[in-house]
Structures are given as structure tokens and as C-alpha cells.
Amino acid sequence: MASPTERLLSPLARTAHDDRRARGHGHGTRMTHAQRIHWEDAYHVIEPQITAAGVHVWPFEPSFPLDVRCLAFQGKSNIALNRHDYYELLYLHTGEVTCQIQDQFVRIREGDLFVMGSVLFHRLCEYRTPRVRAVVLYFMPDLIRQDDSAGNSLEYLMPFLVQRPEFPHVVPASTRVPAQVFDLMQRVRRDLPSAVPRAHLSIKTYLKMMLVLLVNHYAAYRGVAGVVGRKERALERLRPLFDYLDQHYAEPISIDHAASLLGMSRSHFMRFFRAMTGQPLIAHVNRLRIAKAQHLLARTDKPIATVSQEVGFCDQSYFGLVFRRLVGMTPREYAAAIASREGAPAGERDASRTHRRE
């Protein structure tokens, strides 16, 4: 009997063939898509949805948590470092950009596909072309897990569950996988939004076809596929700690306290947390604090010293050092960039935001 992925490969091949016959190849096809796409400003869509703890919360339809958006990014509109509970596929339609993933930086070129799970802090941070446009697909993994009586969901979700530090998040355009995924994204976008069960069935089928492409692309990681179930359970085991930190990031937290929240020994917790997140606890906490600092600098007129203290940094110099390392600019420069981006005439802006006190 064919596996779930094998059963989906045949319609996937027909889909690609039909798309080629209907639309042709090359740059002209991409431009035709561009004429039909309404591009939303990425900063104004995403930034307000990032919580004070640096978690991006997308407003999914509860009964069908999947969405496709077409986003335009601007060089002066850097979105804050964030993570999210949903899984993300980003097809770079136009331009070239650098993406920060924790402490690593990867380049995404036009036609590439970016694959991101639910744990790592990341952001687009360096726009190498004047125009950067991307089509993104967000979905909650429960959409695949539900009605999974045969236990096949782990196979579909494998690329999102094995994202260790060395994981290649970018699928190059040269593999032709991104173009096929983009075509399927377009099909999903045409069927959204819809409350019709038949449309939901079609969309879920298209999503599974995308996931099959990714599973095959990341076949080299099948050697670790056996640990996927353990990885998923391990991430769920960390959930109480993540929830606690989201509420108490500004308070001191020791490794012993974190370990006790999960019922682990200190040494086991240190190994476990680094293995699951690719970073030590203090690095994760600092990212939460800097995300909150970005929120305060963008939404309030509080002095930098006050912001530093409110997010849990006792030493303002250390706060500035960590902020610059993670954001790429000083807190003062970030506040000035936010004020400039607001677009109001200089005389109408609150002086405390353009000339923020230390």
C-alpha cells in the first residue's frame, strides 16, 4: 500500500504539469502573478501582532487555522525578533534579504523558500534590494494532526520538527521546489477565505502537497526522523516554561528555578533546553527582554533607562550591548527609526520620542 506522501505525489505532478500548460514559464509568469497580487505592508500587519514577550500571534480563523498573505517589506521597517506557535513558509517573490535566526544569519534570494517552525526567534533584518516582497503561508500544526488516526502527521511535519542549529531553513530556487510550493500557495489563496467544507478539504490537500515536497527535499534528514516524535513531545514539555517566561521575563530566573518548573535536575535541564532550542536559557530570556524593549520603545515615550529596568536589565550598558547585538542598532537609534517611520512631520512628533532620554 502506498504511503500518504506517495499517494499525494501523483496529483502534485499533475498540478505542476497543469500549471505549466496554463501559465508557461519564466519571468513573464511571475510578473503576471504580481499584477494580480495585493501587497500589504508587512510592518503594519505583523508588528502590532507581536506581544510584549516577542510572540507573534496570528488571528487565524479558529475552525481552520491557515492563512496566506502577500507582504511588502521596507528597509526602514525592521520587524522585531519574534517567534510563533504556527509553522511558516515564506516564498521570496521579489528581491533579496538577510534573515536572522537566533544568532545566525542566512540570505534569502528571489525565488527561494524559507521554512520556519515554532521555537526559534527570527526576523528579516537586512534588505539588499529596494523592493522585497514575499508570499507567506502560516498554519497551525493541529490542522495536520487532527483526524490523523493513522499517525501520519509526524511524517508531514518532519521538516519543522528537526530544526537544529545546522538546519538549512532556505530551500534554493534552483531545486524548483519553491516554485511548486508557490503555485500551491496561489491555489490556497484563491480558495481563502471560505467556510465551505469542500474548500477546506482542497486547501488541506494543497497544504499536504507542499509538505510532501519539503519532506522529499529534506530527505537527508530522514536519518533523524525517528527522533521527531520525541522532539515534538520534548517541545511540549517545555511549554510550561515558555508560558512562565512570557509572563515573568523581567524577573530574575535561575537555572535551578527553570529546572524545577519542569521537574528536572539542573544538569539535565541545561542539556535538554540547549538541545531543543539551540541556545542556553539566558540567551532565550535576553531575546524575550529585548523583544519587550522594542515594544516599549516603539509604543511609549519612556526613557531608555526606564525601559532597560522594566524588561529586567539592571545594567543599562549591558542592555545597550545586548540590544545592539540582537537588533543591529542601539536603543536610541531604534527609537529614532521608529519615530521616523511614523511618517508624521517632525514638528508634530513628541520630542521625547525623537530625542529620547537615556
mmCIF file of C-alpha atoms in Angstrom:
data_model
loop_
_atom_site.group_PDB
_atom_site.id
_atom_site.type_symbol
_atom_site.label_atom_id
_atom_site.label_comp_id
_atom_site.label_asym_id
_atom_site.label_seq_id
_atom_site.Cartn_x
_atom_site.Cartn_y
_atom_site.Cartn_z
ATOM 1 C CA MET A 1 0.000 0.000 0.000
ATOM 2 C CA ALA A 2 1.299 3.447 -0.911
ATOM 3 C CA SER A 3 2.314 5.802 1.875
ATOM 4 C CA PRO A 4 0.394 9.077 2.380
ATOM 5 C CA THR A 5 3.189 11.021 0.737
ATOM 6 C CA GLU A 6 3.295 8.679 -2.259
ATOM 7 C CA ARG A 7 -0.466 8.999 -2.729
ATOM 8 C CA LEU A 8 -0.094 12.774 -2.903
ATOM 9 C CA LEU A 9 2.802 12.769 -5.359
ATOM 10 C CA SER A 10 0.676 11.831 -8.346
ATOM 11 C CA PRO A 11 -1.737 14.780 -8.052
ATOM 12 C CA LEU A 12 1.234 17.007 -7.307
ATOM 13 C CA ALA A 13 2.834 16.047 -10.601
ATOM 14 C CA ARG A 14 -0.446 16.734 -12.396
ATOM 15 C CA THR A 15 -0.736 20.097 -10.638
ATOM 16 C CA ALA A 16 2.720 21.184 -11.754
ATOM 17 C CA HIS A 17 2.009 19.978 -15.299
ATOM 18 C CA ASP A 18 -1.327 21.804 -15.450
ATOM 19 C CA ASP A 19 0.271 24.991 -14.132
ATOM 20 C CA ARG A 20 2.994 24.864 -16.780
ATOM 21 C CA ARG A 21 0.442 24.369 -19.537
ATOM 22 C CA ALA A 22 -1.832 27.116 -18.247
ATOM 23 C CA ARG A 23 0.721 29.775 -17.405
ATOM 24 C CA GLY A 24 4.011 28.952 -19.089
ATOM 25 C CA HIS A 25 7.438 29.530 -17.544
ATOM 26 C CA GLY A 26 9.848 32.223 -16.543
ATOM 27 C CA HIS A 27 9.869 35.854 -15.573
ATOM 28 C CA GLY A 28 6.741 36.691 -17.507
ATOM 29 C CA THR A 29 4.738 34.278 -15.354
ATOM 30 C CA ARG A 30 5.975 35.869 -12.147
ATOM 31 C CA MET A 31 5.095 39.335 -13.380
ATOM 32 C CA THR A 32 1.594 38.157 -14.264
ATOM 33 C CA HIS A 33 1.187 36.989 -10.662
ATOM 34 C CA ALA A 34 2.482 40.339 -9.395
ATOM 35 C CA GLN A 35 -0.218 42.195 -11.313
ATOM 36 C CA ARG A 36 -2.920 40.187 -9.529
ATOM 37 C CA ILE A 37 -1.456 40.406 -6.038
ATOM 38 C CA HIS A 38 -2.438 42.998 -3.464
ATOM 39 C CA TRP A 39 0.685 43.607 -1.377
ATOM 40 C CA GLU A 40 0.183 44.518 2.273
ATOM 41 C CA ASP A 41 2.743 46.463 4.282
ATOM 42 C CA ALA A 42 4.465 43.771 6.345
ATOM 43 C CA TYR A 43 5.415 46.037 9.223
ATOM 44 C CA HIS A 44 1.915 47.378 9.791
ATOM 45 C CA VAL A 45 0.413 43.888 9.535
ATOM 46 C CA ILE A 46 2.860 41.958 11.726
ATOM 47 C CA GLU A 47 4.399 44.360 14.247
ATOM 48 C CA PRO A 48 1.125 45.128 16.111
ATOM 49 C CA GLN A 49 0.526 41.380 16.495
ATOM 50 C CA ILE A 50 3.822 40.747 18.327
ATOM 51 C CA THR A 51 3.234 40.506 22.056
ATOM 52 C CA ALA A 52 5.396 42.162 24.677
ATOM 53 C CA ALA A 53 7.145 38.797 25.103
ATOM 54 C CA GLY A 54 8.114 38.659 21.411
ATOM 55 C CA VAL A 55 5.498 36.104 20.347
ATOM 56 C CA HIS A 56 3.754 36.749 17.038
ATOM 57 C CA VAL A 57 0.080 35.829 17.379
ATOM 58 C CA TRP A 58 -1.697 35.482 14.045
ATOM 59 C CA PRO A 59 -5.514 35.978 14.034
ATOM 60 C CA PHE A 60 -6.433 32.635 12.494
ATOM 61 C CA GLU A 61 -9.993 31.560 11.903
ATOM 62 C CA PRO A 62 -10.321 29.191 14.914
ATOM 63 C CA SER A 63 -12.032 26.427 12.961
ATOM 64 C CA PHE A 64 -9.416 26.463 10.178
ATOM 65 C CA PRO A 65 -6.040 27.881 11.317
ATOM 66 C CA LEU A 66 -4.342 28.562 7.990
ATOM 67 C CA ASP A 67 -3.743 31.788 6.110
ATOM 68 C CA VAL A 68 -1.833 33.117 3.096
ATOM 69 C CA ARG A 69 -0.733 36.744 2.856
ATOM 70 C CA CYS A 70 1.272 38.779 0.354
ATOM 71 C CA LEU A 71 3.629 41.112 2.194
ATOM 72 C CA ALA A 72 5.829 44.004 1.102
ATOM 73 C CA PHE A 73 8.859 44.742 3.293
ATOM 74 C CA GLN A 74 10.698 48.058 3.505
ATOM 75 C CA GLY A 75 14.286 48.619 4.532
ATOM 76 C CA LYS A 76 13.353 51.166 7.209
ATOM 77 C CA SER A 77 10.711 48.900 8.722
ATOM 78 C CA ASN A 78 12.540 46.151 10.563
ATOM 79 C CA ILE A 79 10.117 43.865 12.359
ATOM 80 C CA ALA A 80 11.162 42.872 15.876
ATOM 81 C CA LEU A 81 12.690 39.489 16.648
ATOM 82 C CA ASN A 82 9.849 37.095 17.290
ATOM 83 C CA ARG A 83 8.796 33.500 17.448
ATOM 84 C CA HIS A 84 5.355 31.972 16.937
ATOM 85 C CA ASP A 85 3.343 28.847 17.631
ATOM 86 C CA TYR A 86 2.337 28.383 13.990
ATOM 87 C CA TYR A 87 4.530 26.976 11.206
ATOM 88 C CA GLU A 88 5.652 29.280 8.408
ATOM 89 C CA LEU A 89 6.518 29.038 4.724
ATOM 90 C CA LEU A 90 7.836 32.214 3.092
ATOM 91 C CA TYR A 91 8.339 32.406 -0.664
ATOM 92 C CA LEU A 92 10.522 35.361 -1.645
ATOM 93 C CA HIS A 93 8.708 36.716 -4.665
ATOM 94 C CA THR A 94 10.873 39.779 -5.273
ATOM 95 C CA GLY A 95 14.251 40.972 -4.021
ATOM 96 C CA GLU A 96 16.928 39.680 -1.668
ATOM 97 C CA VAL A 97 17.069 39.807 2.118
ATOM 98 C CA THR A 98 19.020 38.538 5.115
ATOM 99 C CA CYS A 99 17.176 36.644 7.831
ATOM 100 C CA GLN A 100 18.389 36.465 11.413
ATOM 101 C CA ILE A 101 17.662 33.150 13.147
ATOM 102 C CA GLN A 102 18.794 33.331 16.760
ATOM 103 C CA ASP A 103 22.482 34.297 16.367
ATOM 104 C CA GLN A 104 22.787 33.048 12.782
ATOM 105 C CA PHE A 105 22.210 34.938 9.545
ATOM 106 C CA VAL A 106 21.078 33.414 6.259
ATOM 107 C CA ARG A 107 20.470 35.029 2.896
ATOM 108 C CA ILE A 108 17.191 34.531 1.058
ATOM 109 C CA ARG A 109 17.219 35.275 -2.659
ATOM 110 C CA GLU A 110 14.404 35.839 -5.095
ATOM 111 C CA GLY A 111 12.605 32.569 -5.759
ATOM 112 C CA ASP A 112 13.858 30.871 -2.570
ATOM 113 C CA LEU A 113 11.618 29.329 0.079
ATOM 114 C CA PHE A 114 12.125 29.892 3.819
ATOM 115 C CA VAL A 115 10.930 27.200 6.249
ATOM 116 C CA MET A 116 10.401 28.048 9.941
ATOM 117 C CA GLY A 117 8.992 26.094 12.880
ATOM 118 C CA SER A 118 7.636 27.362 16.178
ATOM 119 C CA VAL A 119 10.579 27.763 18.566
ATOM 120 C CA LEU A 120 13.329 29.928 17.085
ATOM 121 C CA PHE A 121 13.402 33.720 17.283
ATOM 122 C CA HIS A 122 13.888 35.211 13.833
ATOM 123 C CA ARG A 123 13.311 38.291 11.673
ATOM 124 C CA LEU A 124 14.157 39.751 8.281
ATOM 125 C CA CYS A 125 16.857 42.272 9.080
ATOM 126 C CA GLU A 126 18.856 43.391 6.033
ATOM 127 C CA TYR A 127 17.093 44.326 2.810
ATOM 128 C CA ARG A 128 19.554 44.009 -0.053
ATOM 129 C CA THR A 129 17.206 45.364 -2.704
ATOM 130 C CA PRO A 130 14.861 48.390 -2.681
ATOM 131 C CA ARG A 131 11.835 46.150 -3.086
ATOM 132 C CA VAL A 132 11.305 42.970 -1.078
ATOM 133 C CA ARG A 133 8.052 41.071 -1.454
ATOM 134 C CA ALA A 134 7.086 37.692 -0.065
ATOM 135 C CA VAL A 135 4.110 35.370 -0.060
ATOM 136 C CA VAL A 136 3.730 33.699 3.328
ATOM 137 C CA LEU A 137 1.682 30.738 4.439
ATOM 138 C CA TYR A 138 1.002 30.320 8.151
ATOM 139 C CA PHE A 139 -0.677 27.253 9.626
ATOM 140 C CA MET A 140 -1.104 25.622 12.998
ATOM 141 C CA PRO A 141 0.237 22.053 13.123
ATOM 142 C CA ASP A 142 -3.045 20.847 14.627
ATOM 143 C CA LEU A 143 -4.539 21.305 11.167
ATOM 144 C CA ILE A 144 -2.438 18.329 10.065
ATOM 145 C CA ARG A 145 -2.662 16.417 13.330
ATOM 146 C CA GLN A 146 -6.452 16.409 13.525
ATOM 147 C CA ASP A 147 -8.208 13.345 12.128
ATOM 148 C CA ASP A 148 -4.820 11.610 11.970
ATOM 149 C CA SER A 149 -5.936 8.150 13.025
ATOM 150 C CA ALA A 150 -3.103 6.538 11.042
ATOM 151 C CA GLY A 151 -0.405 8.585 12.764
ATOM 152 C CA ASN A 152 0.973 10.170 9.584
ATOM 153 C CA SER A 153 1.161 13.760 10.822
ATOM 154 C CA LEU A 154 4.724 13.440 12.080
ATOM 155 C CA GLU A 155 5.870 12.484 8.598
ATOM 156 C CA TYR A 156 4.258 15.569 7.098
ATOM 157 C CA LEU A 157 5.591 17.901 9.808
ATOM 158 C CA MET A 158 9.103 16.468 9.951
ATOM 159 C CA PRO A 159 10.861 19.492 8.336
ATOM 160 C CA PHE A 160 9.510 21.761 11.084
ATOM 161 C CA LEU A 161 10.378 19.431 13.952
ATOM 162 C CA VAL A 162 14.050 18.731 13.228
ATOM 163 C CA GLN A 163 15.255 22.328 13.036
ATOM 164 C CA ARG A 164 18.548 22.028 14.855
ATOM 165 C CA PRO A 165 21.148 24.840 14.624
ATOM 166 C CA GLU A 166 22.591 23.425 11.393
ATOM 167 C CA PHE A 167 19.190 23.021 9.726
ATOM 168 C CA PRO A 168 19.067 24.652 6.236
ATOM 169 C CA HIS A 169 15.990 26.861 6.517
ATOM 170 C CA VAL A 170 16.315 28.131 2.940
ATOM 171 C CA VAL A 171 15.273 25.923 0.030
ATOM 172 C CA PRO A 172 17.066 27.357 -3.041
ATOM 173 C CA ALA A 173 15.102 28.299 -6.140
ATOM 174 C CA SER A 174 17.422 26.057 -8.164
ATOM 175 C CA THR A 175 15.773 22.977 -6.620
ATOM 176 C CA ARG A 176 12.460 24.007 -8.257
ATOM 177 C CA VAL A 177 10.695 23.151 -5.007
ATOM 178 C CA PRO A 178 9.950 26.807 -4.142
ATOM 179 C CA ALA A 179 8.200 27.441 -7.466
ATOM 180 C CA GLN A 180 5.962 24.413 -6.955
ATOM 181 C CA VAL A 181 5.178 25.476 -3.401
ATOM 182 C CA PHE A 182 4.383 28.993 -4.612
ATOM 183 C CA ASP A 183 1.938 27.642 -7.197
ATOM 184 C CA LEU A 184 0.187 25.689 -4.456
ATOM 185 C CA MET A 185 0.147 28.762 -2.214
ATOM 186 C CA GLN A 186 -1.620 30.618 -5.009
ATOM 187 C CA ARG A 187 -4.239 27.892 -5.194
ATOM 188 C CA VAL A 188 -4.777 28.096 -1.443
ATOM 189 C CA ARG A 189 -5.016 31.890 -1.614
ATOM 190 C CA ARG A 190 -7.713 31.672 -4.275
ATOM 191 C CA ASP A 191 -9.794 29.392 -2.035
ATOM 192 C CA LEU A 192 -9.464 31.588 1.077
ATOM 193 C CA PRO A 193 -11.409 32.702 2.996
ATOM 194 C CA SER A 194 -14.085 30.055 2.824
ATOM 195 C CA ALA A 195 -16.342 28.288 5.275
ATOM 196 C CA VAL A 196 -17.298 25.648 2.716
ATOM 197 C CA PRO A 197 -16.125 22.176 3.806
ATOM 198 C CA ARG A 198 -15.172 21.273 0.241
ATOM 199 C CA ALA A 199 -12.861 24.292 0.038
ATOM 200 C CA HIS A 200 -11.276 23.335 3.353
ATOM 201 C CA LEU A 201 -10.647 19.847 2.011
ATOM 202 C CA SER A 202 -8.989 21.259 -1.111
ATOM 203 C CA ILE A 203 -6.840 23.654 0.905
ATOM 204 C CA LYS A 204 -5.713 20.924 3.269
ATOM 205 C CA THR A 205 -4.815 18.758 0.276
ATOM 206 C CA TYR A 206 -2.735 21.565 -1.234
ATOM 207 C CA LEU A 207 -1.003 22.053 2.121
ATOM 208 C CA LYS A 208 -0.147 18.372 2.333
ATOM 209 C CA MET A 209 1.223 18.520 -1.201
ATOM 210 C CA MET A 210 3.544 21.345 -0.123
ATOM 211 C CA LEU A 211 4.629 19.341 2.887
ATOM 212 C CA VAL A 212 5.360 16.317 0.696
ATOM 213 C CA LEU A 213 7.680 18.458 -1.418
ATOM 214 C CA LEU A 214 9.508 19.574 1.719
ATOM 215 C CA VAL A 215 9.705 16.075 3.183
ATOM 216 C CA ASN A 216 11.300 14.862 -0.032
ATOM 217 C CA HIS A 217 13.644 17.845 -0.200
ATOM 218 C CA TYR A 218 14.814 17.244 3.359
ATOM 219 C CA ALA A 219 15.202 13.513 2.765
ATOM 220 C CA ALA A 220 18.768 13.749 4.076
ATOM 221 C CA TYR A 221 17.231 14.420 7.473
ATOM 222 C CA ARG A 222 15.280 11.179 7.422
ATOM 223 C CA GLY A 223 18.114 9.743 9.474
ATOM 224 C CA VAL A 224 16.839 11.781 12.395
ATOM 225 C CA ALA A 225 13.174 11.331 11.567
ATOM 226 C CA GLY A 226 12.992 8.697 14.273
ATOM 227 C CA VAL A 227 13.525 11.402 16.871
ATOM 228 C CA VAL A 228 10.755 13.629 15.531
ATOM 229 C CA GLY A 229 8.156 12.213 17.882
ATOM 230 C CA ARG A 230 10.489 12.666 20.822
ATOM 231 C CA LYS A 231 11.300 16.213 19.676
ATOM 232 C CA GLU A 232 7.639 17.124 19.484
ATOM 233 C CA ARG A 233 6.964 15.714 22.938
ATOM 234 C CA ALA A 234 10.058 17.472 24.269
ATOM 235 C CA LEU A 235 8.875 20.835 22.938
ATOM 236 C CA GLU A 236 5.525 20.282 24.608
ATOM 237 C CA ARG A 237 7.375 19.541 27.819
ATOM 238 C CA LEU A 238 9.000 22.982 27.549
ATOM 239 C CA ARG A 239 5.637 24.696 27.117
ATOM 240 C CA PRO A 240 5.113 25.396 30.873
ATOM 241 C CA LEU A 241 8.488 27.131 30.985
ATOM 242 C CA PHE A 242 7.757 29.184 27.855
ATOM 243 C CA ASP A 243 4.410 30.230 29.330
ATOM 244 C CA TYR A 244 6.071 31.190 32.618
ATOM 245 C CA LEU A 245 8.776 33.235 30.885
ATOM 246 C CA ASP A 246 6.215 35.046 28.748
ATOM 247 C CA GLN A 247 4.707 36.385 31.980
ATOM 248 C CA HIS A 248 7.828 36.769 34.160
ATOM 249 C CA TYR A 249 10.628 37.653 31.712
ATOM 250 C CA ALA A 250 11.536 40.810 33.664
ATOM 251 C CA GLU A 251 12.123 38.866 36.871
ATOM 252 C CA PRO A 252 15.369 37.073 37.714
ATOM 253 C CA ILE A 253 15.160 33.393 36.822
ATOM 254 C CA SER A 254 17.814 30.893 37.768
ATOM 255 C CA ILE A 255 18.560 27.629 36.035
ATOM 256 C CA ASP A 256 17.511 25.848 39.221
ATOM 257 C CA HIS A 257 14.105 27.558 39.162
ATOM 258 C CA ALA A 258 13.579 26.789 35.475
ATOM 259 C CA ALA A 259 14.577 23.178 36.031
ATOM 260 C CA SER A 260 12.158 22.874 38.941
ATOM 261 C CA LEU A 261 9.280 24.131 36.769
ATOM 262 C CA LEU A 262 9.847 21.129 34.509
ATOM 263 C CA GLY A 263 10.705 18.659 37.245
ATOM 264 C CA MET A 264 14.283 18.193 36.016
ATOM 265 C CA SER A 265 17.695 18.261 37.594
ATOM 266 C CA ARG A 266 19.864 21.287 36.862
ATOM 267 C CA SER A 267 22.319 19.406 34.640
ATOM 268 C CA HIS A 268 19.605 17.581 32.699
ATOM 269 C CA PHE A 269 17.666 20.808 32.145
ATOM 270 C CA MET A 270 20.724 22.632 30.780
ATOM 271 C CA ARG A 271 21.387 19.881 28.237
ATOM 272 C CA PHE A 272 17.707 19.475 27.406
ATOM 273 C CA PHE A 273 16.985 23.170 26.857
ATOM 274 C CA ARG A 274 20.014 23.732 24.626
ATOM 275 C CA ALA A 275 19.267 20.618 22.588
ATOM 276 C CA MET A 276 15.672 21.704 21.990
ATOM 277 C CA THR A 277 16.201 25.436 21.356
ATOM 278 C CA GLY A 278 19.813 25.643 20.194
ATOM 279 C CA GLN A 279 20.696 28.165 22.903
ATOM 280 C CA PRO A 280 21.189 28.408 26.672
ATOM 281 C CA LEU A 281 18.401 29.706 28.889
ATOM 282 C CA ILE A 282 19.944 33.166 29.392
ATOM 283 C CA ALA A 283 20.079 33.739 25.615
ATOM 284 C CA HIS A 284 16.388 32.861 25.306
ATOM 285 C CA VAL A 285 15.459 35.154 28.201
ATOM 286 C CA ASN A 286 17.513 38.009 26.751
ATOM 287 C CA ARG A 287 15.640 37.704 23.467
ATOM 288 C CA LEU A 288 12.337 37.915 25.300
ATOM 289 C CA ARG A 289 13.540 41.007 27.147
ATOM 290 C CA ILE A 290 14.838 42.729 24.022
ATOM 291 C CA ALA A 291 11.565 41.993 22.220
ATOM 292 C CA LYS A 292 9.706 43.664 25.090
ATOM 293 C CA ALA A 293 12.153 46.597 24.981
ATOM 294 C CA GLN A 294 11.439 47.061 21.270
ATOM 295 C CA HIS A 295 7.733 47.067 22.079
ATOM 296 C CA LEU A 296 8.170 49.757 24.752
ATOM 297 C CA LEU A 297 10.472 51.911 22.625
ATOM 298 C CA ALA A 298 8.004 51.772 19.741
ATOM 299 C CA ARG A 299 4.773 52.265 21.709
ATOM 300 C CA THR A 300 5.726 54.518 24.639
ATOM 301 C CA ASP A 301 7.791 57.616 25.412
ATOM 302 C CA LYS A 302 9.632 56.042 28.332
ATOM 303 C CA PRO A 303 13.339 56.904 28.726
ATOM 304 C CA ILE A 304 15.787 54.209 27.717
ATOM 305 C CA ALA A 305 16.932 53.756 31.313
ATOM 306 C CA THR A 306 13.352 53.056 32.384
ATOM 307 C CA VAL A 307 12.828 50.612 29.531
ATOM 308 C CA SER A 308 16.043 48.819 30.470
ATOM 309 C CA GLN A 309 14.884 48.339 34.049
ATOM 310 C CA GLU A 310 11.325 47.356 33.158
ATOM 311 C CA VAL A 311 12.454 44.492 30.940
ATOM 312 C CA GLY A 312 14.837 43.085 33.523
ATOM 313 C CA PHE A 313 18.257 44.644 32.816
ATOM 314 C CA CYS A 314 19.828 46.190 35.920
ATOM 315 C CA ASP A 315 22.844 47.435 33.948
ATOM 316 C CA GLN A 316 21.905 49.883 31.190
ATOM 317 C CA SER A 317 25.263 49.459 29.452
ATOM 318 C CA TYR A 318 24.734 45.709 29.233
ATOM 319 C CA PHE A 319 21.197 46.329 27.977
ATOM 320 C CA GLY A 320 22.579 48.517 25.185
ATOM 321 C CA LEU A 321 25.163 45.884 24.291
ATOM 322 C CA VAL A 322 22.625 43.060 24.073
ATOM 323 C CA PHE A 323 20.116 45.259 22.227
ATOM 324 C CA ARG A 324 22.674 46.230 19.586
ATOM 325 C CA ARG A 325 23.795 42.627 19.112
ATOM 326 C CA LEU A 326 20.260 41.336 18.591
ATOM 327 C CA VAL A 327 18.636 44.278 16.795
ATOM 328 C CA GLY A 328 21.610 45.670 14.886
ATOM 329 C CA MET A 329 21.319 49.197 16.290
ATOM 330 C CA THR A 330 21.362 50.944 19.652
ATOM 331 C CA PRO A 331 18.134 51.567 21.597
ATOM 332 C CA ARG A 332 18.371 55.292 20.765
ATOM 333 C CA GLU A 333 18.838 54.548 17.045
ATOM 334 C CA TYR A 334 15.912 52.130 17.137
ATOM 335 C CA ALA A 335 13.637 54.687 18.803
ATOM 336 C CA ALA A 336 14.642 57.310 16.237
ATOM 337 C CA ALA A 337 13.974 54.884 13.375
ATOM 338 C CA ILE A 338 10.509 54.134 14.762
ATOM 339 C CA ALA A 339 9.728 57.852 15.088
ATOM 340 C CA SER A 340 10.894 58.478 11.526
ATOM 341 C CA ARG A 341 8.841 55.588 10.205
ATOM 342 C CA GLU A 342 5.636 57.006 11.686
ATOM 343 C CA GLY A 343 5.596 59.487 8.829
ATOM 344 C CA ALA A 344 4.360 62.482 10.804
ATOM 345 C CA PRO A 345 6.045 65.841 10.188
ATOM 346 C CA ALA A 346 8.909 66.361 12.571
ATOM 347 C CA GLY A 347 7.203 69.269 14.275
ATOM 348 C CA GLU A 348 4.181 67.137 15.153
ATOM 349 C CA ARG A 349 6.091 64.325 16.800
ATOM 350 C CA ASP A 350 6.520 64.075 20.522
ATOM 351 C CA ALA A 351 10.003 65.373 21.231
ATOM 352 C CA SER A 352 10.559 62.655 23.778
ATOM 353 C CA ARG A 353 10.313 60.066 21.002
ATOM 354 C CA THR A 354 12.696 61.722 18.585
ATOM 355 C CA HIS A 355 15.081 62.870 21.328
ATOM 356 C CA ARG A 356 14.534 60.141 23.873
ATOM 357 C CA ARG A 357 16.331 60.492 27.178
ATOM 358 C CA GLU A 358 18.851 57.903 28.243
#
